[in-house]
Coordinates of C-alpha atoms and ligand atoms in Angstrom, one line a residue:
M1 CA 17.6 17.5 28.4
P2 CA 17.8 15.1 25.5
C3 CA 15.8 15.6 22.3
Y4 CA 14.1 12.6 20.8
V5 CA 14.2 11.2 17.2
N6 CA 11.5 9.0 15.9
F7 CA 13.0 6.2 13.7
K8 CA 9.8 5.4 11.7
G9 CA 8.7 1.8 12.2
E10 CA 11.5 1.2 14.7
K11 CA 11.6 3.2 17.9
V12 CA 11.9 6.7 19.4
V13 CA 15.4 7.3 20.7
P14 CA 16.9 10.0 22.9
V15 CA 19.7 12.2 21.4
E16 CA 22.1 13.9 23.9
E17 CA 23.4 17.3 23.1
G18 CA 26.2 17.1 20.5
Q19 CA 25.4 13.5 19.5
T20 CA 24.8 12.6 15.8
I21 CA 21.7 10.7 14.8
L22 CA 24.0 7.7 14.2
Q23 CA 25.5 7.8 17.6
A24 CA 22.0 8.0 19.2
S25 CA 20.6 5.1 17.1
L26 CA 23.5 2.8 17.9
A27 CA 23.3 3.7 21.6
A28 CA 19.6 2.7 21.5
G29 CA 20.5 -0.6 19.9
I30 CA 19.3 0.1 16.4
P31 CA 21.5 -1.9 13.9
H32 CA 22.3 1.2 11.9
Y33 CA 24.7 0.5 9.0
H34 CA 27.9 2.6 9.2
A35 CA 30.5 0.9 7.0
C36 CA 33.0 3.8 7.2
G37 CA 32.7 4.2 10.9
G38 CA 30.9 7.5 10.7
K39 CA 33.5 9.4 8.6
G40 CA 30.9 10.6 6.0
Q41 CA 32.3 8.5 3.2
C42 CA 30.3 5.3 2.7
T43 CA 26.7 6.7 2.8
T44 CA 25.4 3.4 4.4
C45 CA 24.0 5.4 7.3
R46 CA 21.8 7.6 5.1
V47 CA 18.3 8.4 6.4
L48 CA 15.3 9.9 4.8
V49 CA 14.1 12.9 6.9
L50 CA 10.3 12.7 7.1
E51 CA 9.8 15.5 9.6
G52 CA 11.8 18.2 11.4
Q53 CA 14.5 18.9 8.8
E54 CA 14.9 22.4 10.3
Q55 CA 16.0 20.8 13.6
L56 CA 19.1 19.3 12.0
T57 CA 22.5 20.9 11.7
P58 CA 23.2 22.0 8.1
P59 CA 24.9 19.4 5.8
T60 CA 28.7 19.1 6.5
S61 CA 31.3 19.5 3.8
Y62 CA 31.3 15.6 3.5
E63 CA 27.6 15.6 2.9
R64 CA 27.7 18.4 0.4
A65 CA 30.5 16.6 -1.6
I66 CA 28.6 13.3 -1.6
K67 CA 25.3 15.0 -2.5
N68 CA 27.0 16.6 -5.6
V69 CA 28.2 13.2 -6.8
K70 CA 25.2 11.1 -6.0
K71 CA 22.4 13.6 -6.5
F72 CA 20.7 12.9 -3.2
P73 CA 17.5 14.9 -2.6
D74 CA 17.6 17.5 0.2
N75 CA 15.7 15.3 2.6
V76 CA 18.3 12.5 2.5
R77 CA 21.0 13.0 5.2
L78 CA 23.9 11.1 6.5
A79 CA 23.1 10.1 10.0
C80 CA 26.8 10.2 11.1
Q81 CA 27.0 13.9 10.0
S82 CA 23.6 15.2 11.3
R83 CA 23.1 16.5 14.8
V84 CA 19.7 17.2 16.3
S85 CA 18.9 20.6 17.9
G86 CA 15.2 20.1 18.8
D87 CA 12.3 17.7 19.0
G88 CA 10.0 16.7 16.1
V89 CA 12.5 14.9 14.0
E90 CA 11.3 11.7 12.2
V91 CA 13.6 9.7 10.0
Q92 CA 13.6 6.5 8.1
R93 CA 16.7 4.4 7.7
L94 CA 17.2 3.6 4.0
I95 CA 19.6 0.7 4.4
K96 CA 18.2 -1.8 6.7
D97 CA 19.6 -5.1 5.4
E98 CA 22.1 -6.5 3.0
T99 CA 19.7 -6.4 0.0
D100 CA 19.0 -2.7 0.7
R101 CA 22.8 -2.2 0.8
Y102 CA 23.3 -4.0 -2.5
I103 CA 20.5 -2.1 -4.3
L104 CA 21.2 1.4 -2.9
I105 CA 25.0 1.4 -2.8
N106 CA 25.4 -0.2 -6.3
D107 CA 22.8 1.9 -7.8
S108 CA 24.2 5.2 -6.5
E109 CA 27.5 4.5 -8.1
D110 CA 25.7 5.8 -11.2
S111 CA 25.0 9.4 -10.6
T112 CA 22.4 9.6 -13.2
R113 CA 20.0 7.3 -11.3
V114 CA 17.1 8.9 -9.6
M115 CA 16.3 7.6 -6.1
G116 CA 12.6 8.5 -6.3
E117 CA 10.9 11.9 -6.3
R118 CA 7.6 13.5 -7.0
R119 CA 7.6 15.6 -10.2
K120 CA 5.1 17.5 -12.3
L121 CA 5.5 16.2 -15.8
A122 CA 3.7 16.1 -19.2
L123 CA 2.8 12.5 -20.0
F124 CA 2.7 11.4 -23.6
F125 CA 1.3 8.1 -25.0
I126 CA 1.3 7.2 -28.7
D127 CA 0.1 4.0 -30.5
I128 CA 0.1 2.9 -34.1
R129 CA -3.6 2.4 -35.0
N130 CA -3.7 0.0 -37.9
F131 CA -0.6 -2.1 -37.6
T132 CA -2.2 -5.6 -37.2
P133 CA -3.5 -5.7 -40.8
F134 CA 0.0 -4.8 -42.0
I135 CA 1.6 -7.5 -39.9
E136 CA -0.8 -10.1 -41.3
A137 CA -0.1 -9.1 -44.9
S138 CA 3.7 -8.6 -44.8
L139 CA 6.9 -10.5 -44.5
P140 CA 8.6 -10.4 -41.0
F141 CA 11.5 -8.4 -42.4
D142 CA 9.2 -5.7 -43.7
V143 CA 7.2 -5.6 -40.4
I144 CA 10.3 -5.0 -38.3
H145 CA 11.8 -2.6 -40.8
I146 CA 8.7 -0.4 -41.0
M147 CA 8.3 -0.5 -37.3
R148 CA 11.9 0.8 -37.0
R149 CA 11.2 3.6 -39.4
I150 CA 8.0 4.7 -37.6
F151 CA 9.7 4.5 -34.2
A152 CA 12.5 6.6 -35.5
I153 CA 9.9 9.2 -36.4
F154 CA 8.5 9.0 -32.9
R155 CA 12.0 9.2 -31.3
N156 CA 13.3 12.1 -33.4
A157 CA 10.3 14.2 -32.5
I158 CA 10.3 13.3 -28.8
T159 CA 14.0 14.0 -28.3
Q160 CA 13.9 17.2 -30.5
Y161 CA 11.5 18.6 -27.8
D162 CA 13.5 17.3 -24.9
G163 CA 11.2 14.4 -24.1
V164 CA 12.4 11.0 -22.7
I165 CA 11.0 7.7 -23.8
I166 CA 10.1 5.7 -20.7
E167 CA 8.8 2.5 -22.3
T168 CA 7.9 0.9 -25.6
A169 CA 5.2 -1.8 -25.7
G170 CA 4.1 -3.5 -28.9
D171 CA 3.3 -0.8 -31.5
G172 CA 3.2 2.1 -29.0
L173 CA 5.3 4.0 -26.6
Y174 CA 5.2 6.2 -23.5
A175 CA 7.3 9.3 -23.0
V176 CA 7.5 12.2 -20.6
F177 CA 8.4 15.8 -20.9
G178 CA 9.5 18.2 -18.2
L179 CA 12.5 16.4 -16.5
N180 CA 14.5 19.5 -17.3
S181 CA 11.9 22.2 -17.6
K182 CA 8.8 23.7 -15.9
I183 CA 5.4 22.2 -16.5
K184 CA 4.2 24.8 -18.9
Q185 CA 7.2 24.3 -21.2
A186 CA 6.7 20.5 -20.8
A187 CA 3.1 20.6 -22.0
E188 CA 4.1 22.9 -24.9
S189 CA 6.9 20.5 -25.8
A190 CA 4.7 17.4 -25.6
V191 CA 2.2 19.0 -28.0
L192 CA 4.8 20.2 -30.4
A193 CA 6.4 16.7 -30.5
G194 CA 3.0 15.1 -31.1
L195 CA 2.2 17.5 -33.9
K196 CA 5.6 16.9 -35.5
I197 CA 4.9 13.2 -35.4
L198 CA 1.6 13.6 -37.2
A199 CA 3.2 15.8 -39.9
D200 CA 6.2 13.5 -40.4
L201 CA 4.0 10.4 -40.5
R202 CA 1.9 12.0 -43.2
I203 CA 5.0 12.6 -45.3
F204 CA 6.2 9.0 -44.6
N205 CA 2.8 7.6 -45.7
N206 CA 2.8 9.7 -48.9
T207 CA 6.4 9.2 -50.0
Y208 CA 7.1 5.6 -48.8
M209 CA 4.2 3.6 -47.5
R210 CA 1.6 4.3 -50.1
P211 CA 3.9 3.9 -53.2
Y212 CA 5.8 0.8 -51.9
F213 CA 3.3 -1.0 -49.7
N214 CA -0.1 0.4 -50.7
H215 CA -0.7 0.9 -47.0
T216 CA -0.8 4.0 -44.7
F217 CA -0.6 4.3 -40.9
E218 CA -2.4 6.4 -38.4
V219 CA -1.6 7.0 -34.8
G220 CA -3.4 7.9 -31.6
I221 CA -1.7 10.4 -29.2
G222 CA -2.8 11.2 -25.6
V223 CA -1.2 14.0 -23.5
H224 CA -1.9 14.8 -19.9
V225 CA 0.0 16.6 -17.1
G226 CA 0.3 15.8 -13.4
K227 CA 2.4 14.9 -10.4
V228 CA 4.0 11.5 -10.7
I229 CA 6.7 9.5 -9.0
V230 CA 10.0 9.3 -10.9
G231 CA 12.8 6.9 -10.1
N232 CA 15.0 4.1 -11.3
V233 CA 13.7 0.7 -10.4
G234 CA 15.9 -1.6 -12.5
I235 CA 18.4 -3.6 -10.5
G236 CA 21.4 -4.1 -12.8
L237 CA 19.0 -4.9 -15.7
S238 CA 18.1 -1.5 -16.9
N239 CA 18.8 2.2 -16.1
N240 CA 15.5 3.3 -17.5
L241 CA 13.4 5.7 -15.6
T242 CA 10.1 4.6 -14.2
V243 CA 7.3 7.1 -14.0
M244 CA 4.2 6.1 -12.0
G245 CA 1.0 7.6 -10.8
Y246 CA -2.7 8.2 -11.6
P247 CA -2.0 10.9 -14.2
V248 CA -0.1 8.3 -16.2
N249 CA -3.2 6.1 -16.3
I250 CA -5.2 9.1 -17.5
A251 CA -2.8 9.9 -20.3
A252 CA -2.9 6.2 -21.4
R253 CA -6.7 6.4 -21.3
L254 CA -6.7 9.6 -23.4
Q255 CA -4.6 7.8 -26.0
A256 CA -7.0 4.9 -26.1
A257 CA -9.9 7.4 -26.4
T258 CA -8.6 8.7 -29.7
R259 CA -10.6 5.8 -31.3
E260 CA -13.9 6.5 -29.8
L261 CA -13.5 10.3 -30.3
D262 CA -12.3 9.8 -33.9
N263 CA -9.4 12.2 -33.5
S264 CA -5.7 11.4 -33.6
F265 CA -4.6 13.7 -30.8
V266 CA -6.5 14.0 -27.5
I267 CA -5.2 16.3 -24.8
S268 CA -6.7 16.9 -21.3
E269 CA -8.2 20.3 -20.8
L270 CA -5.8 20.7 -17.9
A271 CA -2.8 20.3 -20.2
F272 CA -4.4 22.4 -22.9
R273 CA -4.8 25.4 -20.5
L274 CA -1.1 25.4 -19.9
L275 CA -0.3 26.0 -23.6
K276 CA 1.0 29.5 -24.5
N277 CA 0.3 28.9 -28.2
P278 CA -2.5 26.3 -28.3
P279 CA -3.0 24.6 -31.6
Y280 CA -6.3 24.7 -33.4
S281 CA -8.7 22.5 -31.5
M282 CA -11.6 20.8 -33.3
G283 CA -13.5 21.1 -30.1
C284 CA -13.8 19.7 -26.7
S285 CA -15.3 16.4 -25.6
Y286 CA -15.8 14.3 -22.5
I287 CA -14.6 10.8 -21.6
N288 CA -15.3 8.6 -18.6
L289 CA -12.4 7.5 -16.4
K290 CA -12.6 4.6 -14.0
G291 CA -13.0 5.8 -10.4
V292 CA -13.9 9.3 -11.5
S293 CA -17.6 10.1 -11.3
A294 CA -17.6 13.2 -13.5
A295 CA -16.8 13.0 -17.2
Y296 CA -13.2 14.2 -18.0
E297 CA -12.9 17.2 -20.3
V298 CA -10.5 16.8 -23.2
R299 CA -9.5 18.7 -26.4
L300 CA -9.2 17.3 -29.8
I301 CA -6.2 18.7 -31.5
G302 CA -5.5 16.1 -34.2
K303 CA -7.5 15.0 -37.2
P304 CA -10.4 12.6 -37.7
Y305 CA -9.1 9.2 -38.9
E306 CA -9.1 8.5 -42.6
I307 CA -9.4 4.8 -42.2
E308 CA -12.1 3.0 -40.3
L309 CA -10.7 1.6 -37.1
P310 CA -12.2 -1.4 -35.3
T311 CA -13.9 -0.4 -32.1
I312 CA -12.2 -1.5 -29.0
A313 CA -13.8 -1.2 -25.5
P314 CA -12.1 1.5 -23.4
D315 CA -9.5 -0.1 -21.2
A316 CA -10.0 -0.3 -17.5
T317 CA -7.7 2.6 -16.5
Ligands
FES1 S1 28.7 5.9 8.4 FE1 29.7 6.1 6.5 S2 28.8 7.9 5.8 FE2 27.9 7.8 7.7

């Protein structure tokens, strides 16, 4: 009696005993890519296993070797190497046309690329608070030079605590912690990086900005933790990681809330509770988030601003 495999969005196909998924799909008329002819070498037959992974034979030596190089997650299998031993298997072909082939084969030549996975990370947003008045009063050279110095302070602290900068935008940036650690350590690292930035910026203000430019800078930092999707989206343009998900929006909102809460470092209660050695907190507060009926509890672990900041309406995150 044949088993059946559901090719998501395509068709349900019978698999005879001893047949691979690839042989079954080709027999059923699915145009399944198989550039090496089923020898376990090209990876064009790869499928994402959505259900019934336990009904598949264990990865062959070819699959294990390829997985080591290309860092496939466990639920990606080579259809030409996987045999089905029972019903309930659902798969999705990953390479369905030439564009898929171009994107996935070229990208996976680089073993550092992440195909897309859900991870629990600490999310860290930082923004320079009073940069616009400085831009308006300074020469372009000075603006870029000072920006570089401040971003060097950000980068040093973030990399010291094993964070990764995901994106810079204007006078702010977004980083994540926890790509190589558990979530408790990630939250701890994000907080330590933020506190180091505040301390280093204070020194920079006192020893450089105030004496040479008669100006000082403040920043706003927001930290939250949560499950997000991590992957490489850039197609030949950039190898940067992309991190997406609702927790990212919350972290951005916490950073923006530093203005209204008049505190330079705002962390969600959720992240704060993960800290083994929580820093002194000036108290807790509540902010409203779009789409969340109850107010969101946060901790204030920075300092009140020394300068008066223009009020900006909370963004629509
Ligand atoms: S067809 Fe080439 S690896 Fe499966």
